[in-house]
PDB file of C-alpha atoms in Angstrom:
ATOM      1  CA  MET O   1      19.129  17.101  29.208  1.00 43.00           C
ATOM      2  CA  ASN O   2      20.077  18.717  25.916  1.00 50.00           C
ATOM      3  CA  LYS O   3      18.174  21.996  25.587  1.00 48.00           C
ATOM      4  CA  ASN O   4      18.616  21.974  21.821  1.00 51.00           C
ATOM      5  CA  SER O   5      16.908  19.593  19.412  1.00 56.00           C
ATOM      6  CA  GLN O   6      17.751  18.288  15.957  1.00 68.00           C
ATOM      7  CA  ARG O   7      15.615  18.344  12.841  1.00 81.00           C
ATOM      8  CA  MET O   8      16.345  16.170   9.837  1.00 90.00           C
ATOM      9  CA  ARG O   9      16.295  17.411   6.266  1.00 94.00           C
ATOM     10  CA  VAL O  10      16.415  15.091   3.267  1.00 95.00           C
ATOM     11  CA  GLY O  11      16.710  17.025   0.038  1.00 94.00           C
ATOM     12  CA  LYS O  12      13.806  19.487   0.018  1.00 95.00           C
ATOM     13  CA  TYR O  13      11.909  17.687   2.800  1.00 97.00           C
ATOM     14  CA  GLU O  14      11.970  18.268   6.554  1.00 96.00           C
ATOM     15  CA  LEU O  15      11.122  15.119   8.527  1.00 96.00           C
ATOM     16  CA  GLY O  16       8.814  15.146  11.541  1.00 94.00           C
ATOM     17  CA  ARG O  17       7.131  12.536  13.703  1.00 93.00           C
ATOM     18  CA  THR O  18       7.010   8.799  12.994  1.00 93.00           C
ATOM     19  CA  LEU O  19       3.656   7.696  11.547  1.00 89.00           C
ATOM     20  CA  GLY O  20       4.404   3.988  11.529  1.00 86.00           C
ATOM     21  CA  GLU O  21       7.239   1.529  11.935  1.00 86.00           C
ATOM     22  CA  GLY O  22       7.942  -1.997  10.748  1.00 80.00           C
ATOM     23  CA  THR O  23      10.850  -4.419  10.650  1.00 80.00           C
ATOM     24  CA  PHE O  24      12.467  -2.892   7.583  1.00 83.00           C
ATOM     25  CA  ALA O  25      11.059   0.632   7.341  1.00 88.00           C
ATOM     26  CA  LYS O  26       9.756   3.696   9.132  1.00 92.00           C
ATOM     27  CA  VAL O  27       7.131   6.070   7.766  1.00 92.00           C
ATOM     28  CA  LYS O  28       7.758   9.691   8.711  1.00 94.00           C
ATOM     29  CA  PHE O  29       5.561  12.741   8.406  1.00 96.00           C
ATOM     30  CA  ALA O  30       7.391  15.435   6.426  1.00 97.00           C
ATOM     31  CA  LYS O  31       7.018  18.865   4.824  1.00 97.00           C
ATOM     32  CA  ASN O  32       8.145  19.937   1.367  1.00 97.00           C
ATOM     33  CA  LEU O  33      10.128  23.070   2.214  1.00 96.00           C
ATOM     34  CA  GLU O  34       9.603  24.471  -1.285  1.00 96.00           C
ATOM     35  CA  THR O  35       5.819  24.091  -1.487  1.00 97.00           C
ATOM     36  CA  GLY O  36       4.692  23.513   2.116  1.00 96.00           C
ATOM     37  CA  GLN O  37       2.999  20.259   1.059  1.00 97.00           C
ATOM     38  CA  SER O  38       2.587  17.592   3.747  1.00 96.00           C
ATOM     39  CA  VAL O  39       3.863  14.161   2.699  1.00 97.00           C
ATOM     40  CA  ALA O  40       4.637  10.749   4.164  1.00 95.00           C
ATOM     41  CA  ILE O  41       8.125   9.389   3.587  1.00 96.00           C
ATOM     42  CA  LYS O  42       8.892   5.690   3.850  1.00 93.00           C
ATOM     43  CA  VAL O  43      12.485   5.318   5.018  1.00 95.00           C
ATOM     44  CA  LEU O  44      14.269   2.031   4.286  1.00 93.00           C
ATOM     45  CA  ASP O  45      17.723   0.955   5.418  1.00 93.00           C
ATOM     46  CA  LYS O  46      19.830  -0.255   2.476  1.00 92.00           C
ATOM     47  CA  ASP O  47      21.933  -2.648   4.572  1.00 92.00           C
ATOM     48  CA  LYS O  48      18.833  -4.433   5.909  1.00 92.00           C
ATOM     49  CA  ILE O  49      17.361  -4.714   2.423  1.00 90.00           C
ATOM     50  CA  LEU O  50      20.565  -6.228   1.048  1.00 89.00           C
ATOM     51  CA  LYS O  51      21.064  -8.509   4.059  1.00 91.00           C
ATOM     52  CA  HIS O  52      17.560  -9.975   3.754  1.00 87.00           C
ATOM     53  CA  LYS O  53      17.711 -10.125  -0.062  1.00 88.00           C
ATOM     54  CA  MET O  54      14.737  -7.790  -0.482  1.00 86.00           C
ATOM     55  CA  VAL O  55      16.050  -5.693  -3.368  1.00 88.00           C
ATOM     56  CA  GLN O  56      13.671  -7.176  -5.948  1.00 84.00           C
ATOM     57  CA  GLN O  57      10.707  -6.834  -3.580  1.00 82.00           C
ATOM     58  CA  ILE O  58      11.444  -3.128  -3.030  1.00 86.00           C
ATOM     59  CA  LYS O  59      11.859  -2.608  -6.773  1.00 86.00           C
ATOM     60  CA  ARG O  60       8.478  -4.314  -7.355  1.00 82.00           C
ATOM     61  CA  GLU O  61       6.826  -2.099  -4.751  1.00 83.00           C
ATOM     62  CA  ILE O  62       8.166   1.102  -6.321  1.00 86.00           C
ATOM     63  CA  SER O  63       7.361  -0.124  -9.851  1.00 84.00           C
ATOM     64  CA  THR O  64       3.794  -0.987  -8.881  1.00 82.00           C
ATOM     65  CA  MET O  65       3.146   2.410  -7.299  1.00 85.00           C
ATOM     66  CA  LYS O  66       4.579   4.174 -10.341  1.00 84.00           C
ATOM     67  CA  LEU O  67       2.493   2.140 -12.780  1.00 82.00           C
ATOM     68  CA  VAL O  68      -0.801   2.279 -10.885  1.00 81.00           C
ATOM     69  CA  LYS O  69      -2.400   5.735 -10.947  1.00 83.00           C
ATOM     70  CA  HIS O  70      -5.812   5.913  -9.281  1.00 87.00           C
ATOM     71  CA  PRO O  71      -7.599   8.292  -6.874  1.00 90.00           C
ATOM     72  CA  TYR O  72      -8.048   5.458  -4.368  1.00 90.00           C
ATOM     73  CA  ILE O  73      -4.370   4.534  -4.333  1.00 90.00           C
ATOM     74  CA  VAL O  74      -1.852   6.611  -2.384  1.00 91.00           C
ATOM     75  CA  GLN O  75       0.197   8.568  -4.909  1.00 92.00           C
ATOM     76  CA  LEU O  76       3.938   8.029  -5.208  1.00 91.00           C
ATOM     77  CA  LEU O  77       5.518  11.479  -5.525  1.00 93.00           C
ATOM     78  CA  GLU O  78       9.187  10.595  -5.919  1.00 91.00           C
ATOM     79  CA  VAL O  79      11.940   8.192  -4.886  1.00 91.00           C
ATOM     80  CA  MET O  80      15.265   9.341  -3.407  1.00 92.00           C
ATOM     81  CA  ALA O  81      18.319   7.683  -1.919  1.00 92.00           C
ATOM     82  CA  SER O  82      21.387   8.456   0.165  1.00 92.00           C
ATOM     83  CA  LYS O  83      24.393   6.206   0.800  1.00 90.00           C
ATOM     84  CA  THR O  84      22.537   4.326   3.525  1.00 91.00           C
ATOM     85  CA  LYS O  85      18.806   4.982   3.028  1.00 93.00           C
ATOM     86  CA  ILE O  86      16.023   4.838   0.448  1.00 93.00           C
ATOM     87  CA  TYR O  87      13.276   7.444   0.724  1.00 95.00           C
ATOM     88  CA  ILE O  88       9.888   6.779  -0.888  1.00 93.00           C
ATOM     89  CA  VAL O  89       7.881  10.015  -0.859  1.00 95.00           C
ATOM     90  CA  LEU O  90       4.119   9.444  -0.751  1.00 94.00           C
ATOM     91  CA  GLU O  91       0.885  11.372  -0.602  1.00 94.00           C
ATOM     92  CA  TYR O  92      -0.056  12.067   3.035  1.00 94.00           C
ATOM     93  CA  VAL O  93      -3.482  10.626   3.917  1.00 91.00           C
ATOM     94  CA  THR O  94      -4.975  12.477   6.867  1.00 85.00           C
ATOM     95  CA  GLY O  95      -7.738  10.070   7.926  1.00 73.00           C
ATOM     96  CA  GLY O  96      -5.537   7.265   9.276  1.00 65.00           C
ATOM     97  CA  GLY O  97      -6.172   3.520   9.345  1.00 62.00           C
ATOM     98  CA  LEU O  98      -9.197   1.320  10.036  1.00 58.00           C
ATOM     99  CA  PHE O  99      -9.857  -1.212  12.787  1.00 55.00           C
ATOM    100  CA  ASP O 100      -7.441  -4.067  13.441  1.00 57.00           C
ATOM    101  CA  LYS O 101      -9.103  -6.704  11.198  1.00 56.00           C
ATOM    102  CA  ILE O 102      -8.327  -4.656   8.058  1.00 64.00           C
ATOM    103  CA  PRO O 103      -4.802  -4.713   6.507  1.00 71.00           C
ATOM    104  CA  GLU O 104      -2.563  -1.855   7.632  1.00 73.00           C
ATOM    105  CA  ASN O 105      -2.091  -0.717   4.031  1.00 77.00           C
ATOM    106  CA  LEU O 106      -5.713   0.465   3.831  1.00 84.00           C
ATOM    107  CA  LEU O 107      -6.136   4.083   4.901  1.00 87.00           C
ATOM    108  CA  VAL O 108      -9.087   6.466   4.989  1.00 85.00           C
ATOM    109  CA  ASP O 109      -8.765   9.950   3.530  1.00 88.00           C
ATOM    110  CA  ALA O 110     -10.443  13.144   4.773  1.00 86.00           C
ATOM    111  CA  ASN O 111     -13.535  12.360   2.649  1.00 86.00           C
ATOM    112  CA  GLY O 112     -13.952   8.840   4.049  1.00 85.00           C
ATOM    113  CA  ASN O 113     -12.589   7.081   0.956  1.00 86.00           C
ATOM    114  CA  LEU O 114     -10.459   3.957   1.247  1.00 87.00           C
ATOM    115  CA  LYS O 115      -6.938   4.242  -0.151  1.00 89.00           C
ATOM    116  CA  ILE O 116      -4.349   1.520  -0.714  1.00 85.00           C
ATOM    117  CA  SER O 117      -1.010   2.705   0.620  1.00 82.00           C
ATOM    118  CA  ASP O 118       1.474  -0.136   0.261  1.00 74.00           C
ATOM    119  CA  PHE O 119       2.450  -2.668  -2.399  1.00 69.00           C
ATOM    120  CA  GLY O 120       5.348  -4.282  -0.557  1.00 58.00           C
ATOM    121  CA  PHE O 121       4.114  -7.800  -1.325  1.00 49.00           C
ATOM    122  CA  SER O 122       2.976  -7.527  -4.918  1.00 46.00           C
ATOM    123  CA  ALA O 123       3.492  -9.223  -8.252  1.00 47.00           C
ATOM    124  CA  LEU O 124       3.556  -7.552 -11.676  1.00 45.00           C
ATOM    125  CA  SER O 125       2.122  -8.967 -14.898  1.00 45.00           C
ATOM    126  CA  GLN O 126       5.648  -8.911 -16.356  1.00 46.00           C
ATOM    127  CA  GLN O 127       6.508 -11.724 -13.919  1.00 45.00           C
ATOM    128  CA  CYS O 128       4.157 -14.203 -15.590  1.00 42.00           C
ATOM    129  CA  ARG O 129       5.839 -17.439 -16.638  1.00 49.00           C
ATOM    130  CA  ALA O 130       5.448 -19.293 -19.931  1.00 50.00           C
ATOM    131  CA  ASP O 131       2.067 -20.646 -18.750  1.00 47.00           C
ATOM    132  CA  GLY O 132       0.771 -17.071 -18.530  1.00 46.00           C
ATOM    133  CA  LEU O 133       0.355 -17.310 -14.756  1.00 44.00           C
ATOM    134  CA  LEU O 134       1.973 -15.666 -11.763  1.00 45.00           C
ATOM    135  CA  HIS O 135       3.800 -17.898  -9.286  1.00 43.00           C
ATOM    136  CA  THR O 136       4.910 -15.355  -6.682  1.00 55.00           C
ATOM    137  CA  THR O 137       3.436 -16.182  -3.267  1.00 50.00           C
ATOM    138  CA  CYS O 138       2.517 -12.780  -1.865  1.00 49.00           C
ATOM    139  CA  GLY O 139      -0.254 -10.996  -0.023  1.00 51.00           C
ATOM    140  CA  THR O 140      -1.647 -10.324   3.441  1.00 63.00           C
ATOM    141  CA  PRO O 141      -2.216 -13.789   5.042  1.00 69.00           C
ATOM    142  CA  ASN O 142      -5.903 -13.402   5.946  1.00 78.00           C
ATOM    143  CA  TYR O 143      -6.768 -12.111   2.483  1.00 83.00           C
ATOM    144  CA  VAL O 144      -4.737 -14.365   0.178  1.00 84.00           C
ATOM    145  CA  ALA O 145      -6.689 -16.293  -2.480  1.00 85.00           C
ATOM    146  CA  PRO O 146      -6.585 -20.132  -2.280  1.00 86.00           C
ATOM    147  CA  GLU O 147      -4.810 -20.480  -5.625  1.00 85.00           C
ATOM    148  CA  VAL O 148      -1.945 -18.264  -4.414  1.00 83.00           C
ATOM    149  CA  ILE O 149      -1.346 -20.519  -1.410  1.00 80.00           C
ATOM    150  CA  ASN O 150      -1.690 -23.705  -3.471  1.00 78.00           C
ATOM    151  CA  ASP O 151       1.332 -22.576  -5.518  1.00 74.00           C
ATOM    152  CA  LYS O 152       0.031 -23.858  -8.858  1.00 76.00           C
ATOM    153  CA  GLY O 153       0.023 -20.497 -10.606  1.00 76.00           C
ATOM    154  CA  TYR O 154      -2.724 -17.887 -10.676  1.00 75.00           C
ATOM    155  CA  HIS O 155      -4.136 -14.924 -12.548  1.00 81.00           C
ATOM    156  CA  GLY O 156      -3.351 -11.750 -10.606  1.00 79.00           C
ATOM    157  CA  SER O 157      -6.667 -10.009 -11.275  1.00 85.00           C
ATOM    158  CA  THR O 158      -8.710 -13.047 -10.177  1.00 90.00           C
ATOM    159  CA  ALA O 159      -6.678 -13.446  -6.982  1.00 88.00           C
ATOM    160  CA  ASP O 160      -7.015  -9.718  -6.241  1.00 88.00           C
ATOM    161  CA  LEU O 161     -10.805 -10.028  -6.501  1.00 92.00           C
ATOM    162  CA  TRP O 162     -10.756 -12.639  -3.750  1.00 91.00           C
ATOM    163  CA  SER O 163      -8.762 -10.275  -1.512  1.00 88.00           C
ATOM    164  CA  CYS O 164     -11.236  -7.460  -2.189  1.00 90.00           C
ATOM    165  CA  GLY O 165     -14.075  -9.815  -1.274  1.00 94.00           C
ATOM    166  CA  GLY O 166     -12.423 -10.583   2.043  1.00 91.00           C
ATOM    167  CA  ILE O 167     -12.043  -6.889   2.807  1.00 90.00           C
ATOM    168  CA  LEU O 168     -15.661  -6.194   1.815  1.00 93.00           C
ATOM    169  CA  PHE O 169     -16.838  -8.977   4.126  1.00 92.00           C
ATOM    170  CA  VAL O 170     -14.839  -7.631   7.081  1.00 89.00           C
ATOM    171  CA  LEU O 171     -16.072  -4.073   6.494  1.00 88.00           C
ATOM    172  CA  MET O 172     -19.655  -5.323   6.632  1.00 91.00           C
ATOM    173  CA  ALA O 173     -19.441  -8.092   9.227  1.00 91.00           C
ATOM    174  CA  GLY O 174     -16.624  -6.942  11.490  1.00 87.00           C
ATOM    175  CA  TYR O 175     -14.871 -10.322  11.393  1.00 87.00           C
ATOM    176  CA  LEU O 176     -12.976 -12.483   8.905  1.00 87.00           C
ATOM    177  CA  PRO O 177     -14.938 -14.891   6.681  1.00 89.00           C
ATOM    178  CA  PHE O 178     -12.372 -17.654   7.251  1.00 83.00           C
ATOM    179  CA  ASN O 179     -10.134 -18.566  10.177  1.00 74.00           C
ATOM    180  CA  GLY O 180      -7.151 -20.507   8.870  1.00 66.00           C
ATOM    181  CA  TYR O 181      -5.732 -21.373   5.477  1.00 60.00           C
ATOM    182  CA  LYS O 182      -7.364 -24.802   5.255  1.00 59.00           C
ATOM    183  CA  LYS O 183     -10.896 -23.399   5.382  1.00 66.00           C
ATOM    184  CA  ILE O 184     -10.503 -21.030   2.422  1.00 71.00           C
ATOM    185  CA  ASN O 185     -10.250 -23.969   0.015  1.00 66.00           C
ATOM    186  CA  ARG O 186     -13.796 -25.039   0.924  1.00 68.00           C
ATOM    187  CA  PRO O 187     -16.888 -23.011   0.033  1.00 63.00           C
ATOM    188  CA  GLY O 188     -19.066 -21.725   2.828  1.00 71.00           C
ATOM    189  CA  PHE O 189     -18.887 -19.017   5.476  1.00 81.00           C
ATOM    190  CA  THR O 190     -21.390 -17.330   7.746  1.00 85.00           C
ATOM    191  CA  CYS O 191     -22.840 -13.941   6.857  1.00 88.00           C
ATOM    192  CA  ARG O 192     -24.404 -11.625   9.417  1.00 89.00           C
ATOM    193  CA  SER O 193     -28.202 -11.680   9.542  1.00 92.00           C
ATOM    194  CA  PHE O 194     -28.455  -8.096   8.312  1.00 94.00           C
ATOM    195  CA  PHE O 195     -26.649  -8.870   5.012  1.00 95.00           C
ATOM    196  CA  SER O 196     -29.094  -8.347   2.161  1.00 96.00           C
ATOM    197  CA  ALA O 197     -29.683 -11.142  -0.350  1.00 96.00           C
ATOM    198  CA  GLY O 198     -27.864  -9.103  -2.992  1.00 96.00           C
ATOM    199  CA  ALA O 199     -24.818  -8.591  -0.756  1.00 96.00           C
ATOM    200  CA  ARG O 200     -24.713 -12.304   0.112  1.00 95.00           C
ATOM    201  CA  ARG O 201     -24.801 -13.368  -3.538  1.00 95.00           C
ATOM    202  CA  LEU O 202     -22.060 -10.939  -4.527  1.00 97.00           C
ATOM    203  CA  ILE O 203     -19.728 -11.871  -1.662  1.00 95.00           C
ATOM    204  CA  MET O 204     -20.260 -15.581  -2.256  1.00 94.00           C
ATOM    205  CA  GLY O 205     -19.444 -15.035  -5.922  1.00 95.00           C
ATOM    206  CA  ILE O 206     -16.219 -13.216  -5.051  1.00 96.00           C
ATOM    207  CA  LEU O 207     -15.152 -15.655  -2.325  1.00 94.00           C
ATOM    208  CA  ASP O 208     -15.561 -18.682  -4.577  1.00 93.00           C
ATOM    209  CA  PRO O 209     -12.476 -20.862  -3.871  1.00 91.00           C
ATOM    210  CA  ASN O 210     -12.439 -21.971  -7.528  1.00 92.00           C
ATOM    211  CA  PRO O 211     -10.844 -19.167  -9.584  1.00 92.00           C
ATOM    212  CA  LYS O 212     -12.415 -20.557 -12.790  1.00 93.00           C
ATOM    213  CA  THR O 213     -15.972 -20.056 -11.500  1.00 95.00           C
ATOM    214  CA  ARG O 214     -15.293 -16.965  -9.381  1.00 95.00           C
ATOM    215  CA  ILE O 215     -17.246 -13.881 -10.441  1.00 96.00           C
ATOM    216  CA  THR O 216     -15.390 -11.601 -12.852  1.00 96.00           C
ATOM    217  CA  THR O 217     -14.787  -7.874 -12.614  1.00 94.00           C
ATOM    218  CA  GLU O 218     -17.153  -7.317 -15.538  1.00 95.00           C
ATOM    219  CA  LYS O 219     -19.940  -9.216 -13.741  1.00 97.00           C
ATOM    220  CA  ILE O 220     -19.343  -7.224 -10.552  1.00 96.00           C
ATOM    221  CA  TYR O 221     -19.849  -3.958 -12.449  1.00 94.00           C
ATOM    222  CA  GLN O 222     -23.180  -5.354 -13.689  1.00 95.00           C
ATOM    223  CA  ASN O 223     -24.279  -6.482 -10.218  1.00 96.00           C
ATOM    224  CA  ASN O 224     -27.307  -4.531  -8.938  1.00 96.00           C
ATOM    225  CA  TRP O 225     -26.097  -4.432  -5.326  1.00 96.00           C
ATOM    226  CA  PHE O 226     -22.692  -3.129  -6.423  1.00 96.00           C
ATOM    227  CA  LYS O 227     -24.139  -0.533  -8.809  1.00 94.00           C
ATOM    228  CA  LYS O 228     -26.382   1.025  -6.150  1.00 93.00           C
ATOM    229  CA  GLU O 229     -25.077   4.561  -5.437  1.00 87.00           C
ATOM    230  CA  TYR O 230     -21.785   3.704  -7.173  1.00 89.00           C
ATOM    231  CA  SER O 231     -20.013   6.506  -9.024  1.00 87.00           C
ATOM    232  CA  PRO O 232     -16.924   5.438 -10.985  1.00 86.00           C
ATOM    233  CA  PRO O 233     -13.856   7.541 -10.155  1.00 85.00           C
ATOM    234  CA  LYS O 234     -12.526   9.914 -12.801  1.00 81.00           C
ATOM    235  CA  PHE O 235      -8.805   9.935 -13.494  1.00 75.00           C
ATOM    236  CA  GLU O 236      -6.320  10.214 -16.331  1.00 72.00           C
ATOM    237  CA  LYS O 237      -3.928   7.415 -17.217  1.00 68.00           C
ATOM    238  CA  ASP O 238      -0.270   8.398 -17.163  1.00 62.00           C
ATOM    239  CA  LEU O 239       1.270   6.831 -20.251  1.00 60.00           C
ATOM    240  CA  ASP O 240       4.687   8.469 -19.796  1.00 66.00           C
ATOM    241  CA  ILE O 241       6.140   6.627 -16.805  1.00 70.00           C
ATOM    242  CA  ASN O 242       9.891   6.618 -16.149  1.00 71.00           C
ATOM    243  CA  LEU O 243      11.194   3.641 -14.169  1.00 70.00           C
ATOM    244  CA  ASP O 244      14.903   4.582 -14.400  1.00 72.00           C
ATOM    245  CA  ASP O 245      15.119   5.866 -10.828  1.00 71.00           C
ATOM    246  CA  ILE O 246      14.136   2.438  -9.466  1.00 79.00           C
ATOM    247  CA  ASP O 247      17.579   1.034 -10.282  1.00 79.00           C
ATOM    248  CA  ALA O 248      19.201   4.383  -9.489  1.00 80.00           C
ATOM    249  CA  VAL O 249      18.267   4.216  -5.783  1.00 81.00           C
ATOM    250  CA  PHE O 250      20.484   1.138  -5.455  1.00 80.00           C
ATOM    251  CA  SER O 251      23.301   2.698  -7.462  1.00 78.00           C
ATOM    252  CA  GLU O 252      26.592   3.727  -5.858  1.00 75.00           C
ATOM    253  CA  SER O 253      26.778   6.786  -8.107  1.00 72.00           C
ATOM    254  CA  THR O 254      26.601  10.071  -6.195  1.00 74.00           C
ATOM    255  CA  ASP O 255      24.728  11.607  -9.152  1.00 71.00           C
ATOM    256  CA  TYR O 256      21.502  10.109  -7.824  1.00 70.00           C
ATOM    257  CA  MET O 257      22.052  10.673  -4.112  1.00 84.00           C
ATOM    258  CA  VAL O 258      20.136  13.192  -2.021  1.00 86.00           C
ATOM    259  CA  THR O 259      21.727  15.228   0.773  1.00 86.00           C
ATOM    260  CA  GLU O 260      20.881  14.552   4.412  1.00 88.00           C
ATOM    261  CA  GLU O 261      21.288  17.357   6.944  1.00 88.00           C
ATOM    262  CA  LYS O 262      20.707  17.676  10.670  1.00 82.00           C
ATOM    263  CA  ASP O 263      20.010  21.189  11.924  1.00 71.00           C
ATOM    264  CA  ILE O 264      20.266  22.205  15.562  1.00 60.00           C
ATOM    265  CA  MET O 265      17.124  23.981  16.781  1.00 57.00           C
ATOM    266  CA  PRO O 266      17.354  26.554  19.580  1.00 54.00           C
ATOM    267  CA  PRO O 267      14.985  25.909  22.527  1.00 51.00           C
ATOM    268  CA  ALA O 268      12.645  28.745  21.505  1.00 49.00           C
ATOM    269  CA  MET O 269      11.884  27.008  18.205  1.00 50.00           C
ATOM    270  CA  ILE O 270      11.245  23.498  19.550  1.00 49.00           C
ATOM    271  CA  ALA O 271       7.589  23.942  20.542  1.00 55.00           C
ATOM    272  CA  PHE O 272       6.684  25.622  17.256  1.00 52.00           C
ATOM    273  CA  GLU O 273       8.451  22.956  15.179  1.00 55.00           C
ATOM    274  CA  LEU O 274       6.828  20.099  17.082  1.00 55.00           C
ATOM    275  CA  LEU O 275       3.394  21.570  16.502  1.00 56.00           C
ATOM    276  CA  SER O 276       3.927  22.239  12.802  1.00 55.00           C
ATOM    277  CA  LEU O 277       5.579  18.900  12.015  1.00 54.00           C
ATOM    278  CA  SER O 278       3.095  16.880  14.071  1.00 53.00           C
ATOM    279  CA  TRP O 279       0.006  18.466  12.565  1.00 52.00           C
ATOM    280  CA  SER O 280      -2.353  16.057  10.850  1.00 48.00           C
TER     281      SER O 280
END
């Protein structure tokens, strides 16, 4: 057994334990060596992305996280790349995920607030066609609006409301409102007996399979059940957003590449490093 251990450095970050792993990416806990800040770094393999023709999807994900600034969305700190990897540096959310019925991209912070952490399957308003509608089929299967599946075009905000309604239902009931794609096109689902009349009306309005009659965001803000104990978040809009580094991460130019280093740790340092890099 090797008595020494290796630690990985990417630019100013030192990588620690794996927080999550999927087919195309790993999420690693890391420390900013300059500030001591804890972060999460999503590591993607360039060859896999190119092989599976996912370049545009990754660009959409990064673009979305750069454009959307909100206290309940995990903050994108920076994007880096090496010859073989793409590193997406994100805010580290300490609370972890929810139970298995909720999408994996919903996390809970230290204050119990929900945060969206991933926009891998997203569509931007710039992708609207001449009819003014989006036609990209994307989303988490159990939470996709009927009009997205029907592939006839949809308004992104209206479809997102449906997904939020599904999440709200699961948070309250503990199970999905619909089992199977065919059922979401028909109105009707069973609420738990303890749902208040106000909650039932709101959820039924959100989970209306007809996007033309589905409740709007404006109406939700006026809803008495929604307004109860609701405090709107305070945040500043960032109007100066640079998207140049999105294309740069796929560039072959070394001007944009970050250095990767592996340091050998002596045995005496291993225990300390494991504790510090695994802390959450």
